mmCIF file of C-alpha atoms in Angstrom:
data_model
loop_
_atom_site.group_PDB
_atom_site.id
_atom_site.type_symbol
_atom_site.label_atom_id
_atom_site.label_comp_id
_atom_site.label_asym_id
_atom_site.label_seq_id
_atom_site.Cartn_x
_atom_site.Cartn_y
_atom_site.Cartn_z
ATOM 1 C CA UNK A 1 17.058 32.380 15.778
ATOM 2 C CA UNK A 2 19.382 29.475 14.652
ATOM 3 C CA UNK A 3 22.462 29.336 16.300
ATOM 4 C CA UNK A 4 24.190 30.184 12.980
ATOM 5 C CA UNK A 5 22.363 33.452 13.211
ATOM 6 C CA UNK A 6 22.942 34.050 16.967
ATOM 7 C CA UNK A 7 26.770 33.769 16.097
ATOM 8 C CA UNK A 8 26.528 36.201 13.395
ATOM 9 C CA UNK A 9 24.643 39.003 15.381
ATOM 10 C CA UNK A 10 27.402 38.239 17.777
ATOM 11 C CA UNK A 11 29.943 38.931 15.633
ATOM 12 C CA UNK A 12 27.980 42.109 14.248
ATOM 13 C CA UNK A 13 27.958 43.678 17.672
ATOM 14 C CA UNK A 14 31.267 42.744 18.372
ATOM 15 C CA UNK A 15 32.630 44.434 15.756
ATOM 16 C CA UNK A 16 30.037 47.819 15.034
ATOM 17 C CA UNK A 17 29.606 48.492 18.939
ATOM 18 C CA UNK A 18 32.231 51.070 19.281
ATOM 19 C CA UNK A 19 31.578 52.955 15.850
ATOM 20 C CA UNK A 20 27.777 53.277 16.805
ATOM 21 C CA UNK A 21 29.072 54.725 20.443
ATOM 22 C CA UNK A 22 30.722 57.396 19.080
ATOM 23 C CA UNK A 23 27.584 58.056 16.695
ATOM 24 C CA UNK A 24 25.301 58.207 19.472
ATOM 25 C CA UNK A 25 27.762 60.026 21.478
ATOM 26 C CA UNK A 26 28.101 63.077 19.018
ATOM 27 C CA UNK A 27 24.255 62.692 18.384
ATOM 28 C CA UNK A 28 23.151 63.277 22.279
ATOM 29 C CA UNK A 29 26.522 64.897 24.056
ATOM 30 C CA UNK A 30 26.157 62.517 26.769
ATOM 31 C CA UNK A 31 28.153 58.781 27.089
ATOM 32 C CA UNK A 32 25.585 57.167 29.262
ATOM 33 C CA UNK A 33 22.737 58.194 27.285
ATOM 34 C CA UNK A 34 24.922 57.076 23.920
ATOM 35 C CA UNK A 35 25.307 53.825 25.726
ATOM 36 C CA UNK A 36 21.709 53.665 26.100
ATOM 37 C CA UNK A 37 20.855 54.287 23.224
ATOM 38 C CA UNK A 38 22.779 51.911 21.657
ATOM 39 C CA UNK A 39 21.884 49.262 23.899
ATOM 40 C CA UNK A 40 18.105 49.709 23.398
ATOM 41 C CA UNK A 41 19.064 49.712 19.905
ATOM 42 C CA UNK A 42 20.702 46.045 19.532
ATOM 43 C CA UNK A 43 17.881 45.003 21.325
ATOM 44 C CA UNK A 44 15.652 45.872 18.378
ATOM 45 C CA UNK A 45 18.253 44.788 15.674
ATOM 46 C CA UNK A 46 18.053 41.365 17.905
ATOM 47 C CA UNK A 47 14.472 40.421 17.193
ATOM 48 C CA UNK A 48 14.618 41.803 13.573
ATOM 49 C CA UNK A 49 17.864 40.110 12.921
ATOM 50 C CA UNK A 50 16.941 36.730 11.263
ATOM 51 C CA UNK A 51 14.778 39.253 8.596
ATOM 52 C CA UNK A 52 18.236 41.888 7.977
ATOM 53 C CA UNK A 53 19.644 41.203 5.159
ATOM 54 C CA UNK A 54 23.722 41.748 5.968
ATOM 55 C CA UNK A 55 24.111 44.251 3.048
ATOM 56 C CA UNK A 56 21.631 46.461 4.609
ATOM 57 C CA UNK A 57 22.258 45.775 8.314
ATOM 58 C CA UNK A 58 24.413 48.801 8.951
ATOM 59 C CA UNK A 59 22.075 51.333 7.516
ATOM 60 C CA UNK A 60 19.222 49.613 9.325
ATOM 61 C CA UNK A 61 21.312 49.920 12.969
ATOM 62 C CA UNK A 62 21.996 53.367 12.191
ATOM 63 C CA UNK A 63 18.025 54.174 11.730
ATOM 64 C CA UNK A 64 17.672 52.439 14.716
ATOM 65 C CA UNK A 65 20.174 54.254 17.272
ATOM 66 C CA UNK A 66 18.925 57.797 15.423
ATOM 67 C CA UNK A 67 15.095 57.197 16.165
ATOM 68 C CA UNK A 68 15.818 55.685 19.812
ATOM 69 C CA UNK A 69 18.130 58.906 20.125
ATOM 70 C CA UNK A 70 15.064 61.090 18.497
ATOM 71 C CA UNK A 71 12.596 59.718 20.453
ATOM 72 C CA UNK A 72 14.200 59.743 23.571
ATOM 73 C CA UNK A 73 14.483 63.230 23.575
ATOM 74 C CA UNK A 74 10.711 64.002 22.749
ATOM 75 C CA UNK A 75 9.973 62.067 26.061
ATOM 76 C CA UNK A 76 8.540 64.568 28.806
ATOM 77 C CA UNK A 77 11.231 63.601 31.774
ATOM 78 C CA UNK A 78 14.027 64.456 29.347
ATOM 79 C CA UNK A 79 15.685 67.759 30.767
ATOM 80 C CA UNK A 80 17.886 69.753 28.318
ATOM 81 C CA UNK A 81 20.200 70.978 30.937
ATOM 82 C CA UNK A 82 23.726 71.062 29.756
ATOM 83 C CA UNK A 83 26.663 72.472 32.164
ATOM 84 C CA UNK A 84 29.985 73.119 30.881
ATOM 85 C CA UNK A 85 33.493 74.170 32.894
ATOM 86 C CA UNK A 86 34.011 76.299 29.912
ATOM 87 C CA UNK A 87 33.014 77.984 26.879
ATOM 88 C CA UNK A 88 35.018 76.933 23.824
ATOM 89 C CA UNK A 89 37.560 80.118 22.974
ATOM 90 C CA UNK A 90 36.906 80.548 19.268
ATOM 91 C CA UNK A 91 37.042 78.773 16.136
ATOM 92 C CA UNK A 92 37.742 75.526 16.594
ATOM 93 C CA UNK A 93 39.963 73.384 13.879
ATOM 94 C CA UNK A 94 39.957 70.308 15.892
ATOM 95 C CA UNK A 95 43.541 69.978 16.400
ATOM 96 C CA UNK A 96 43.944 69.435 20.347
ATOM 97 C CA UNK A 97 41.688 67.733 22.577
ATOM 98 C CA UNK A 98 39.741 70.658 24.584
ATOM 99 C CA UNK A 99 38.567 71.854 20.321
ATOM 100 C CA UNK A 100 37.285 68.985 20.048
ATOM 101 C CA UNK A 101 34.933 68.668 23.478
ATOM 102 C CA UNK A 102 34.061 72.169 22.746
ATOM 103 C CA UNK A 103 32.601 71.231 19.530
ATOM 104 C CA UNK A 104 31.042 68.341 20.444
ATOM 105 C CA UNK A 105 29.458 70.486 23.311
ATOM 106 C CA UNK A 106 28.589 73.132 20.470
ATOM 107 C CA UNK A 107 26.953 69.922 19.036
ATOM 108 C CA UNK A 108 24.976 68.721 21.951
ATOM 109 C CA UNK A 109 23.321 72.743 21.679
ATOM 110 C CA UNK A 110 21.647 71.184 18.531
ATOM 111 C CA UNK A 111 18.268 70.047 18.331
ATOM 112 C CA UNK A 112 18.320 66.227 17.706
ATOM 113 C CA UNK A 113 17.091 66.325 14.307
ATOM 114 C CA UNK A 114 19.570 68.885 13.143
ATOM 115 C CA UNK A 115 22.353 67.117 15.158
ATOM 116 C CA UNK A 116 21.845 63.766 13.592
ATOM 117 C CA UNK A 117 21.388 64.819 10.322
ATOM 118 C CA UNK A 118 25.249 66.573 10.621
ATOM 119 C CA UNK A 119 26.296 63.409 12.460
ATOM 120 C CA UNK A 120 25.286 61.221 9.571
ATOM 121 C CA UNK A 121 26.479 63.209 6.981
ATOM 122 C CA UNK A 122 29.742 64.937 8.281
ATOM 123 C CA UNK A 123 30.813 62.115 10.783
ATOM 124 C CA UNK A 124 29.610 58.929 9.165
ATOM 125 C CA UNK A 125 30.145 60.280 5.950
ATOM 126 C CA UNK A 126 27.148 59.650 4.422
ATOM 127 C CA UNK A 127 25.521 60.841 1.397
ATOM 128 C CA UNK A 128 22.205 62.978 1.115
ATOM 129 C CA UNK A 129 20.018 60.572 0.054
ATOM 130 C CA UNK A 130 21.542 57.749 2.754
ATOM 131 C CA UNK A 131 20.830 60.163 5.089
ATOM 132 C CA UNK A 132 17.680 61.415 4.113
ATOM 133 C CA UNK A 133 16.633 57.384 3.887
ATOM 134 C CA UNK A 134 17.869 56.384 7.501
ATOM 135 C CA UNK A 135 15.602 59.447 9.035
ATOM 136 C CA UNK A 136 13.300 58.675 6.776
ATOM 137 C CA UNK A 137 12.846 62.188 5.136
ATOM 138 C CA UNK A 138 13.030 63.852 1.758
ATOM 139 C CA UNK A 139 16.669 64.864 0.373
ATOM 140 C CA UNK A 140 15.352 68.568 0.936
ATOM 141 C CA UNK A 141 14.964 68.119 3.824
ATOM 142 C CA UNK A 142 18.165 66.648 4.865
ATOM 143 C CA UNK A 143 19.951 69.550 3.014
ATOM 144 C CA UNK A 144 17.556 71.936 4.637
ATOM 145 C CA UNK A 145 18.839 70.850 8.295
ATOM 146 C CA UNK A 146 22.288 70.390 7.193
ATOM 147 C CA UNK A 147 21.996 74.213 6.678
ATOM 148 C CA UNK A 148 20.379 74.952 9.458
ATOM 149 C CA UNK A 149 22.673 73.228 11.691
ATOM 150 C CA UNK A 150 25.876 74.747 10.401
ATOM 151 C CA UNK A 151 24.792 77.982 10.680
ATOM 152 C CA UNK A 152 23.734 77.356 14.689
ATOM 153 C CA UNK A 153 27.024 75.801 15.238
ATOM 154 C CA UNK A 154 28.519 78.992 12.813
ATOM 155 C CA UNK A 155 26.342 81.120 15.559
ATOM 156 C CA UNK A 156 27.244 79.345 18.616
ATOM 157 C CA UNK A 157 31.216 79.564 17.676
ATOM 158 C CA UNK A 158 31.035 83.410 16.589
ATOM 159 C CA UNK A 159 29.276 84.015 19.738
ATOM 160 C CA UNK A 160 31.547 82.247 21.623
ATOM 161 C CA UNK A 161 34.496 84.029 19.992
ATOM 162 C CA UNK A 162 33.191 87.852 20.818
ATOM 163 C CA UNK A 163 32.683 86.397 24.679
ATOM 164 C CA UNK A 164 36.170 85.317 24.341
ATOM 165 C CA UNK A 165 37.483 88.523 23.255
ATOM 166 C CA UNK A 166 34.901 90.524 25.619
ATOM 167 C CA UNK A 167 36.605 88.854 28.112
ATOM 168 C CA UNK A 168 40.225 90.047 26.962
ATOM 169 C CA UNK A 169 39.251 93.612 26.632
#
């Protein structure tokens, strides 16, 4: 890599790092496997970075942290354990800070496919066929998930709601 080029994935970094943190974050629920992630991921994006072309390069480190992310958790030592303090109170709008860990927990319940297909197209705002062409899948299929993962999260909120008012009674 020229030093020209070294200076430019620099710069790339510099400035994407934090986005692609909070991608990976609400992809996996977890900041140390986010960090990961992401890490492992610029590490790939280093030795293909003389071939990116810089229109493309975002796309490309997106595919990259979602199949590190994806194939992470197919590995056999990953455990899916997940403990919480609490169990979100109802429907969530966002507004103050404990609606928002709840639904990123409700998030993390996801399996990663369905989780970064809503990721990518809810919270990087990305269109179906973008989407489909960082996981490398058909638009179908993309709108197919996307369906399938609201109505979990649409499950795991209404759920959480009758606990909440079990609890009440």
């Amino acid at each position: 890599m020229t030093p020209q080029q070294e200076r430019e994935f620099r710069e790339y970094v510099q400035a994407r790092r934090p986005g692609l943190l909070r991608t990976a974050y609400l992809m996996c629920g977890d900041w140390h496997r986010a960090e990961d992630a992401v890490q492992s991921s610029m590490i790939k994006l280093y030795g293909a970075w003389a071939k990116t072309k810089p229109e493309t390069a975002d796309a490309y480190t997106r595919r990259i942290v979602t199949n590190t992310l994806i194939d992470e958790s197919r590995r056999g030592w990953f455990r899916r354990e997940r403990s919480y303090s609490e169990l979100p109170d109802g429907i969530i709008d966002g507004s103050r800070p404990e609606e928002r860990l709840a639904a990123v927990s409700a998030l993390a319940q996801l399996p990663p496919r369905q989780r970064a297909t809503l990721v990518l197209r809810f919270w990087e705002d990305l269109p179906v066929e973008e989407t489909a062409r960082i996981l490398r899948c058909s638009a179908g299929t993309v709108k197919s998930q996307t369906a399938r993962g609201l109505q979990t999260l649409r499950d795991l909120y209404e759920n959480a709601d009758l606990a909440g008012q079990g609890a009440e009674s």
